[in-house]
Short mmCIF file of C-alpha atoms in Angstrom, two decimals:
data_model
loop_
_atom_site.label_atom_id
_atom_site.label_comp_id
_atom_site.label_asym_id
_atom_site.label_seq_id
_atom_site.Cartn_x
_atom_site.Cartn_y
_atom_site.Cartn_z
CA ALA A 1 -10.92 -12.44 6.30
CA GLY A 2 -7.51 -14.30 7.85
CA ALA A 3 -6.20 -12.09 10.14
CA ALA A 4 -6.09 -13.49 14.09
CA GLY A 5 -7.18 -16.89 12.98
CA GLY A 6 -6.96 -20.39 11.34
CA PRO A 7 -6.08 -23.63 12.14
CA GLY A 8 -3.51 -22.59 14.04
CA GLY A 9 -5.60 -19.62 15.74
CA GLY A 10 -2.66 -16.84 14.79
CA ARG A 11 -3.50 -16.12 11.34
CA GLY A 12 -5.61 -13.40 10.07
CA VAL A 13 -9.07 -12.85 10.32
CA GLY A 14 -10.96 -15.08 8.42
CA SER A 15 -10.74 -18.14 10.32
CA PRO A 16 -10.40 -20.03 7.46
CA PRO A 17 -12.05 -23.37 6.40
CA ALA A 18 -10.27 -26.61 6.88
CA PRO A 19 -9.28 -28.46 3.10
CA SER A 20 -11.61 -30.52 1.73
CA SER A 21 -10.04 -33.35 1.06
CA SER A 22 -6.83 -35.35 3.17
CA SER A 23 -4.69 -34.51 0.29
CA SER A 24 -2.23 -30.96 0.38
CA VAL A 25 -1.87 -28.24 -1.43
CA VAL A 26 1.20 -26.23 -1.82
CA VAL A 27 1.22 -22.53 -2.09
CA LYS A 28 3.99 -21.33 -4.65
CA GLN A 29 4.48 -17.97 -5.63
CA GLU A 30 2.73 -18.79 -9.30
CA PRO A 31 -0.92 -19.56 -8.00
CA SER A 32 -2.12 -22.62 -9.78
CA SER A 33 -5.28 -23.04 -10.91
CA ALA A 34 -5.14 -26.15 -9.71
CA SER A 35 -4.95 -25.37 -6.27
CA GLY A 36 -8.17 -23.48 -6.63
CA ALA A 37 -5.64 -19.95 -7.43
CA PRO A 38 -6.35 -18.07 -10.61
CA SER A 39 -4.23 -18.25 -13.31
CA SER A 40 -4.79 -15.02 -15.07
CA SER A 41 -1.48 -13.31 -16.88
CA SER A 42 0.17 -10.61 -14.96
CA ALA A 43 -1.70 -7.78 -18.37
CA ALA A 44 -5.12 -9.37 -17.08
CA ALA A 45 -4.26 -8.12 -14.51
CA ALA A 46 -2.84 -5.22 -14.51
CA ALA A 47 -5.93 -4.68 -16.84
CA ALA A 48 -8.49 -4.97 -13.95
CA SER A 49 -6.63 -3.28 -11.46
CA ALA A 50 -6.74 0.32 -13.55
CA GLU A 51 -10.57 -0.54 -14.31
CA PRO A 52 -13.10 2.98 -13.29
CA VAL A 53 -14.91 1.02 -10.37
CA ASN A 54 -18.47 3.06 -9.73
CA PHE A 55 -18.80 1.80 -5.62
CA PRO A 56 -22.15 1.49 -3.53
CA GLN A 57 -22.36 4.82 -1.68
CA LEU A 58 -21.60 4.27 2.39
CA LYS A 59 -25.15 4.08 3.64
CA ASN A 60 -22.97 3.50 7.00
CA ASP A 61 -19.90 5.47 8.44
CA LEU A 62 -19.79 4.59 11.95
CA LEU A 63 -16.75 3.11 11.33
CA LEU A 64 -14.50 5.41 10.43
CA ARG A 65 -15.99 8.06 11.78
CA ALA A 66 -14.85 6.97 14.67
CA ALA A 67 -11.56 5.92 13.73
CA ARG A 68 -11.08 8.92 12.78
CA GLY A 69 -12.39 10.65 16.49
CA GLN A 70 -15.57 11.96 15.33
CA ALA A 71 -18.20 11.51 17.39
CA THR A 72 -20.57 8.57 17.49
CA GLU A 73 -24.24 7.88 18.18
CA ARG A 74 -23.02 4.36 19.61
CA VAL A 75 -20.47 2.91 19.41
CA PRO A 76 -19.77 0.27 16.25
CA VAL A 77 -18.94 -3.44 16.35
CA TRP A 78 -17.19 -5.83 14.42
CA ILE A 79 -15.58 -9.11 14.93
CA HIS A 80 -12.20 -10.69 14.25
CA ARG A 81 -12.21 -13.35 12.04
CA GLN A 82 -16.57 -12.71 11.76
CA ALA A 83 -16.65 -14.17 8.41
CA GLY A 84 -15.48 -17.90 9.89
CA ARG A 85 -16.85 -21.53 10.90
CA TYR A 86 -19.16 -20.83 13.14
CA LEU A 87 -21.64 -19.81 10.44
CA PRO A 88 -23.58 -22.52 9.17
CA GLU A 89 -23.91 -20.97 6.11
CA PHE A 90 -19.99 -20.01 5.59
CA ARG A 91 -19.66 -24.27 6.59
CA SER A 92 -21.36 -24.57 3.82
CA ILE A 93 -19.77 -23.08 1.15
CA ALA A 94 -16.76 -23.92 2.59
CA GLU A 95 -16.96 -27.49 3.01
CA LYS A 96 -18.53 -27.28 -0.77
CA HIS A 97 -14.77 -25.53 -1.84
CA GLY A 98 -11.81 -26.24 0.17
CA TYR A 99 -9.83 -23.52 2.27
CA MET A 100 -7.87 -22.46 -0.22
CA LYS A 101 -10.38 -21.73 -2.99
CA CYS A 102 -12.15 -20.00 -1.04
CA PHE A 103 -9.62 -16.98 -0.20
CA ASN A 104 -8.35 -17.49 -3.78
CA THR A 105 -11.08 -17.55 -6.05
CA PRO A 106 -13.06 -13.67 -5.41
CA GLU A 107 -16.98 -13.77 -5.97
CA ILE A 108 -16.59 -17.11 -2.95
CA ALA A 109 -13.93 -14.78 -0.83
CA ALA A 110 -16.62 -11.79 -1.34
CA ASP A 111 -19.32 -13.78 -0.46
CA LEU A 112 -18.05 -14.99 2.52
CA THR A 113 -17.57 -11.30 3.32
CA VAL A 114 -20.40 -10.14 3.56
CA GLN A 115 -22.18 -12.71 5.49
CA PRO A 116 -21.57 -11.35 9.30
CA VAL A 117 -22.62 -7.54 7.37
CA HIS A 118 -26.12 -9.42 6.87
CA LYS A 119 -26.55 -11.75 9.46
CA TYR A 120 -25.68 -8.68 12.26
CA ALA A 121 -26.05 -5.57 10.34
CA MET A 122 -21.79 -5.50 11.66
CA ASP A 123 -20.59 -2.15 11.12
CA ALA A 124 -17.76 -3.48 9.51
CA ALA A 125 -16.15 -6.42 6.74
CA ILE A 126 -13.22 -7.30 6.91
CA LEU A 127 -11.72 -9.03 3.94
CA PHE A 128 -12.03 -12.84 4.08
CA SER A 129 -8.28 -13.48 2.91
CA ASP A 130 -5.02 -14.95 4.65
CA ILE A 131 -1.96 -13.29 6.03
CA LEU A 132 0.20 -16.23 4.17
CA VAL A 133 -0.69 -14.61 0.37
CA LEU A 134 2.65 -12.87 0.83
CA LEU A 135 4.67 -15.48 2.15
CA PRO A 136 4.72 -16.82 -1.79
CA LEU A 137 6.21 -13.70 -2.85
CA MET A 138 8.73 -13.22 -0.02
CA GLY A 139 9.84 -17.10 -1.96
CA VAL A 140 8.96 -19.20 0.72
CA GLU A 141 5.82 -22.06 0.06
CA TRP A 142 3.95 -22.88 2.45
CA GLN A 143 1.33 -26.15 2.67
CA ILE A 144 -2.20 -26.95 3.95
CA SER A 145 -3.36 -29.99 4.94
CA ALA A 146 -6.65 -31.16 6.24
CA GLY A 147 -6.33 -30.87 10.54
CA VAL A 148 -2.69 -29.47 10.43
CA GLU A 149 -1.74 -25.79 10.59
CA PRO A 150 -0.15 -24.65 7.28
CA PHE A 151 3.50 -24.68 7.09
CA ALA A 152 6.41 -23.66 5.04
CA VAL A 153 7.83 -25.79 2.38
CA ASN A 154 11.15 -24.12 2.13
CA ALA A 155 11.11 -23.30 5.39
CA ILE A 156 13.87 -20.66 6.33
CA LYS A 157 15.98 -21.90 8.77
CA THR A 158 19.65 -20.43 9.11
CA GLY A 159 20.95 -17.41 7.51
CA ASP A 160 22.39 -19.07 4.58
CA ASP A 161 18.60 -19.76 4.02
CA VAL A 162 17.38 -15.94 4.22
CA GLU A 163 20.05 -15.15 0.81
CA SER A 164 18.96 -18.23 -1.17
CA THR A 165 15.36 -17.81 -0.30
CA LEU A 166 14.54 -14.49 0.05
CA VAL A 167 12.80 -12.66 -3.20
CA ASP A 168 13.35 -9.02 -3.46
CA ALA A 169 10.55 -7.60 -2.50
CA ASP A 170 11.35 -3.74 -5.25
CA THR A 171 10.83 -6.93 -7.49
CA VAL A 172 7.48 -7.83 -6.58
CA ASP A 173 4.37 -6.65 -8.48
CA ILE A 174 1.54 -7.12 -6.24
CA HIS A 175 -1.35 -6.17 -9.01
CA ASP A 176 0.26 -9.52 -10.89
CA LYS A 177 1.05 -11.54 -7.81
CA LEU A 178 -2.09 -11.29 -5.87
CA GLY A 179 -4.80 -10.00 -8.70
CA TYR A 180 -7.15 -12.12 -7.17
CA VAL A 181 -7.06 -10.67 -4.26
CA LEU A 182 -7.78 -6.90 -5.09
CA GLU A 183 -10.52 -8.08 -7.52
CA SER A 184 -12.66 -9.79 -4.38
CA VAL A 185 -11.65 -6.04 -2.22
CA LYS A 186 -14.02 -4.54 -5.44
CA LEU A 187 -16.78 -7.26 -5.76
CA THR A 188 -16.79 -6.83 -1.65
CA ARG A 189 -17.28 -3.52 -2.21
CA HIS A 190 -20.69 -3.79 -4.80
CA LYS A 191 -21.68 -6.82 -2.29
CA LEU A 192 -21.15 -4.54 0.87
CA GLU A 193 -24.00 -2.26 -1.24
CA GLY A 194 -22.16 0.49 1.13
CA LYS A 195 -23.71 -1.11 4.05
CA ALA A 196 -20.68 -0.99 5.97
CA PRO A 197 -17.00 0.07 5.45
CA LEU A 198 -14.23 -2.60 3.95
CA ILE A 199 -11.35 -3.50 6.33
CA GLY A 200 -7.99 -4.80 4.30
CA PHE A 201 -5.71 -6.40 6.78
CA SER A 202 -2.42 -7.54 6.22
CA GLY A 203 0.09 -9.42 9.24
CA ALA A 204 3.32 -7.47 10.24
CA PRO A 205 6.72 -7.98 9.21
CA TRP A 206 6.95 -10.35 13.25
CA THR A 207 4.65 -12.77 12.29
CA LEU A 208 5.33 -12.86 8.84
CA LEU A 209 9.22 -13.93 9.72
CA THR A 210 7.22 -16.96 12.32
CA TYR A 211 6.04 -18.39 9.46
CA THR A 212 8.92 -18.56 7.11
CA MET A 213 10.11 -20.76 9.88
CA HIS A 214 6.83 -22.60 10.98
CA THR A 215 7.73 -26.40 9.54
CA ALA A 216 5.57 -29.61 9.26
CA GLU A 217 7.81 -30.48 12.35
CA SER A 218 8.64 -27.69 14.25
CA ASN A 219 6.81 -24.21 15.92
CA GLY A 220 7.81 -21.58 14.09
CA ARG A 221 7.11 -18.75 16.62
CA GLU A 222 10.19 -20.48 18.83
CA ASN A 223 11.84 -21.53 15.55
CA ALA A 224 11.12 -17.34 15.40
CA LEU A 225 12.70 -16.54 18.68
CA GLU A 226 15.77 -18.76 18.20
CA PHE A 227 16.84 -16.85 15.05
CA ILE A 228 16.70 -13.98 15.87
CA LYS A 229 19.28 -14.86 18.87
CA LYS A 230 21.42 -16.61 16.51
CA TYR A 231 20.97 -14.91 13.08
CA PRO A 232 19.67 -11.02 14.60
CA GLU A 233 21.01 -9.65 11.38
CA ALA A 234 19.44 -12.06 8.60
CA ALA A 235 16.37 -11.75 10.66
CA THR A 236 16.73 -7.92 10.45
CA LYS A 237 16.53 -8.57 6.07
CA ILE A 238 13.16 -10.17 6.39
CA LEU A 239 12.12 -7.82 8.65
CA ASP A 240 12.88 -4.66 5.95
CA ASN A 241 11.85 -6.91 2.76
CA ALA A 242 8.62 -8.12 4.61
CA THR A 243 7.80 -4.52 6.07
CA LYS A 244 7.97 -2.72 2.25
CA LEU A 245 5.82 -5.88 0.69
CA VAL A 246 3.20 -5.43 3.29
CA VAL A 247 3.24 -1.41 2.39
CA LYS A 248 2.84 -2.03 -1.30
CA TYR A 249 -0.09 -4.00 -0.69
CA LEU A 250 -1.81 -1.90 1.90
CA ILE A 251 -1.71 0.89 -0.58
CA ALA A 252 -3.05 -1.72 -3.78
CA LYS A 253 -5.91 -2.34 -1.32
CA VAL A 254 -6.30 0.68 -0.56
CA GLU A 255 -6.52 1.54 -4.60
CA ALA A 256 -8.97 -1.48 -4.77
CA GLY A 257 -11.55 -0.10 -2.57
CA ALA A 258 -10.49 -0.63 0.93
CA GLN A 259 -11.67 2.04 3.44
CA MET A 260 -9.92 1.07 6.11
CA LEU A 261 -7.29 -1.19 6.85
CA GLN A 262 -5.71 -2.93 9.84
CA VAL A 263 -2.03 -4.35 10.70
CA PHE A 264 -1.99 -7.59 13.01
CA ASP A 265 1.10 -8.63 14.96
CA SER A 266 -0.77 -11.77 16.49
CA TRP A 267 2.72 -13.27 17.53
CA ALA A 268 3.88 -9.72 18.36
CA GLY A 269 3.88 -10.95 22.64
CA ILE A 270 6.10 -14.01 22.02
CA LEU A 271 8.97 -10.93 22.39
CA SER A 272 10.43 -9.36 24.74
CA LYS A 273 9.85 -6.37 26.13
CA ASP A 274 13.61 -5.59 24.20
CA ASP A 275 12.96 -8.02 21.33
CA PHE A 276 9.69 -6.15 20.00
CA ASP A 277 10.78 -2.78 20.33
CA THR A 278 14.02 -4.57 18.08
CA PHE A 279 12.02 -6.78 16.05
CA SER A 280 8.82 -5.46 15.36
CA LYS A 281 7.58 -2.06 16.68
CA PRO A 282 10.67 -0.18 14.44
CA TYR A 283 8.56 -1.93 11.58
CA LEU A 284 4.97 -1.20 12.50
CA LEU A 285 4.89 2.04 12.73
CA LYS A 286 7.13 2.21 8.97
CA ILE A 287 3.96 0.67 7.91
CA ALA A 288 1.72 2.63 8.90
CA LYS A 289 4.19 5.99 7.58
CA GLU A 290 4.96 4.78 3.92
CA VAL A 291 1.30 3.95 3.32
CA LYS A 292 -0.11 6.95 4.35
CA ALA A 293 2.52 8.51 2.60
CA GLY A 294 2.03 6.02 -0.20
CA ILE A 295 -1.80 6.76 0.04
CA LYS A 296 -0.98 10.56 -0.37
CA ALA A 297 2.04 10.54 -3.28
CA LYS A 298 -1.88 9.13 -6.11
CA GLY A 299 -4.13 10.94 -5.05
CA LEU A 300 -6.35 8.40 -3.27
CA ASP A 301 -8.46 9.09 -0.18
CA PRO A 302 -7.02 8.79 3.02
CA VAL A 303 -7.77 6.14 5.45
CA PRO A 304 -7.89 5.25 9.27
CA MET A 305 -5.38 2.44 9.82
CA THR A 306 -6.03 0.32 12.83
CA VAL A 307 -2.84 -1.62 14.50
CA PHE A 308 -3.26 -4.92 16.54
CA PRO A 309 0.10 -5.43 18.75
CA ARG A 310 -1.86 -8.77 19.95
CA GLY A 311 0.34 -9.44 24.03
CA CYS A 312 2.15 -6.49 24.10
CA GLY A 313 0.36 -4.16 26.44
CA HIS A 314 3.74 -2.87 27.68
CA SER A 315 4.32 -0.98 24.54
CA LEU A 316 1.04 0.80 23.93
CA SER A 317 2.57 4.75 24.61
CA ASP A 318 5.23 3.93 21.35
CA PHE A 319 1.96 3.58 19.46
CA GLU A 320 0.67 7.45 21.00
CA ASP A 321 2.63 9.45 18.04
CA SER A 322 2.53 7.17 15.49
CA GLU A 323 0.48 7.33 11.70
CA TYR A 324 -1.95 4.44 13.50
CA ASP A 325 -4.86 6.41 13.39
CA VAL A 326 -6.34 2.74 15.83
CA VAL A 327 -5.04 0.59 18.61
CA SER A 328 -6.76 -2.56 19.53
CA LEU A 329 -6.31 -4.12 22.40
CA ASP A 330 -6.17 -8.04 23.38
CA GLU A 331 -7.55 -9.16 26.13
CA ASN A 332 -5.19 -8.77 29.31
CA VAL A 333 -5.01 -4.82 28.86
CA ASP A 334 -6.81 -2.51 31.00
CA PRO A 335 -9.10 -0.02 29.23
CA LYS A 336 -8.82 3.07 31.87
CA GLU A 337 -4.67 2.24 31.13
CA ALA A 338 -4.78 2.00 27.41
CA ARG A 339 -7.00 5.83 27.52
CA GLU A 340 -3.41 7.16 29.77
CA ALA A 341 -1.17 5.37 27.52
CA LEU A 342 -3.64 6.29 23.86
CA PRO A 343 -5.11 9.84 24.75
CA SER A 344 -5.46 11.36 21.29
CA LYS A 345 -6.40 7.57 19.54
CA THR A 346 -9.51 5.61 19.12
CA LEU A 347 -9.34 2.07 21.32
CA GLN A 348 -10.70 -1.66 19.60
CA GLY A 349 -11.46 -4.57 21.64
CA ASN A 350 -11.59 -5.72 23.69
CA PHE A 351 -14.47 -9.01 24.84
CA ARG A 352 -13.02 -11.84 26.06
CA GLY A 353 -14.12 -14.53 23.81
CA LYS A 354 -14.73 -16.81 26.62
CA PHE A 355 -17.83 -15.24 27.60
CA ILE A 356 -19.64 -16.28 24.42
CA TYR A 357 -20.10 -19.86 25.95
CA ASP A 358 -21.60 -18.19 29.36
CA GLY A 359 -25.20 -17.44 27.83
CA GLU A 360 -26.77 -14.15 27.23
CA ASP A 361 -27.32 -12.64 31.07
CA THR A 362 -23.68 -12.82 31.19
CA ILE A 363 -22.83 -11.71 27.68
CA ARG A 364 -25.31 -8.97 28.21
CA LYS A 365 -23.03 -7.92 31.55
CA GLU A 366 -20.13 -8.44 30.12
CA ALA A 367 -20.65 -6.13 27.22
CA SER A 368 -21.73 -3.60 28.48
CA GLU A 369 -19.62 -3.23 31.48
CA MET A 370 -16.68 -3.37 29.43
CA VAL A 371 -18.72 -0.09 26.96
CA GLU A 372 -18.78 1.32 31.05
CA ARG A 373 -15.05 1.12 30.42
CA PHE A 374 -14.02 2.23 27.64
CA GLY A 375 -16.72 4.81 27.34
CA THR A 376 -18.82 5.61 23.61
CA GLN A 377 -16.78 7.85 22.26
CA LYS A 378 -12.98 6.87 20.49
CA TYR A 379 -13.98 3.23 20.60
CA ILE A 380 -14.58 0.70 18.28
CA ALA A 381 -16.14 -2.72 20.16
CA ASN A 382 -14.21 -5.75 19.26
CA PHE A 383 -12.82 -8.91 20.50
CA GLY A 384 -9.64 -9.04 22.38
CA TYR A 385 -9.04 -11.85 19.74
CA ALA A 386 -11.32 -13.84 17.82
CA VAL A 387 -14.38 -15.50 16.89
CA GLU A 388 -13.95 -19.40 18.24
CA LYS A 389 -15.44 -21.71 15.70
CA GLU A 390 -17.48 -23.00 18.20
CA HIS A 391 -18.96 -19.40 19.17
CA SER A 392 -22.86 -20.00 18.90
CA PRO A 393 -24.04 -17.86 16.72
CA GLU A 394 -26.91 -17.22 18.32
CA ASN A 395 -24.24 -15.79 21.66
CA ILE A 396 -22.74 -13.44 18.76
CA GLY A 397 -25.84 -12.20 18.00
CA ILE A 398 -26.16 -11.09 21.34
CA PHE A 399 -22.95 -9.39 22.01
CA VAL A 400 -23.59 -7.35 19.41
CA ASP A 401 -27.66 -6.74 20.08
CA GLU A 402 -25.69 -5.28 23.58
CA ILE A 403 -22.84 -3.30 21.95
CA ARG A 404 -25.80 -1.24 20.73
CA SER A 405 -27.84 -0.92 23.03
CA SER A 406 -26.10 -0.01 26.16
CA SER A 407 -24.10 2.12 24.02
CA GLN A 408 -27.05 4.15 22.37
CA ARG A 409 -28.50 4.37 26.39
CA ILE A 410 -24.92 5.63 28.17
CA ASN A 411 -25.43 8.04 25.31
CA THR A 412 -28.66 9.41 26.04
CA GLU A 413 -28.45 9.75 29.76
CA THR A 414 -25.00 11.66 29.05
CA GLN A 415 -26.34 13.86 27.08
#
């Protein structure tokens, strides 16, 4: 599920397949059946969101217990972008249908989401989708072409563009515009058969801002850094608006059946510490606070929340008093320093994906040592970034197996 990957390496977590042809697809505010997106009416979408759903009982709550700081018999494990192109079974579906149809068609998205759970018995599923689904709701159309990182068709370049382009988040009906995503959540819950909890996710406001400025000719990260210097007030307007959308989106996912949430700030690390404090952190903190309050106001069961401020090891302690339950760490963060900065939080991460290329002995050694450094409690094993399409499925299985066996061994030895 898109949250730390995509063709350009910084989107979502569901390693999207490339389009199946050389033609490009433009994603507008109203998805069309031509692009593979559903064309249901708002009334139908609203009706679907209101339908009572009897989901299978959860049989494996290891992830949720770890996220809440409860005792676990072993370390839960899942991987960013685990539904991705490294799996032959994923590629066979992706190449047949193309990227847009895969994440815009609930039945296909659900099938892709559950693949790694069935293959590896992962302790979590993360919805196969893309963080860019929010861009059209902000007023920015994006286009994807074969072999090219998705880019904004009407990219924001100046402060005036913000005024003419940005759609007021207060006017957006998530259930109408993204009903197909919410239906994917529901279908996935059923297809999982209770084997693992389902994580819903969103890109963070800062990362979304970078994609509103990514063009076919220029890099969105570089454009965003220049934009906040030239137009700081306009940048704040985008971020405020994106925050409202993210809050509504995540609450809607919980309503649909998501059992945990994760916010990916994939490009937070390009900001200086001062700029992170201004243009990223306040919005991340606000999202957790407002999502949890919104879930409570709707009478829904609370769900754990994870934040992934990638590349921001300098600011981990700023999340100690936040509403997030879990902080996901990139591969450059030292586990001991993270524990000191976040004593009350569950930590997630931060295996170096490069070790997957080195064979079984190295994978087992590094995975086991990682568990020893983090400890087996209040810890969720994951990568510091994400699975790569060149990774061997067999070696991913070795990593998962070693996390399980080493954490069980450590727990037994310390009892």
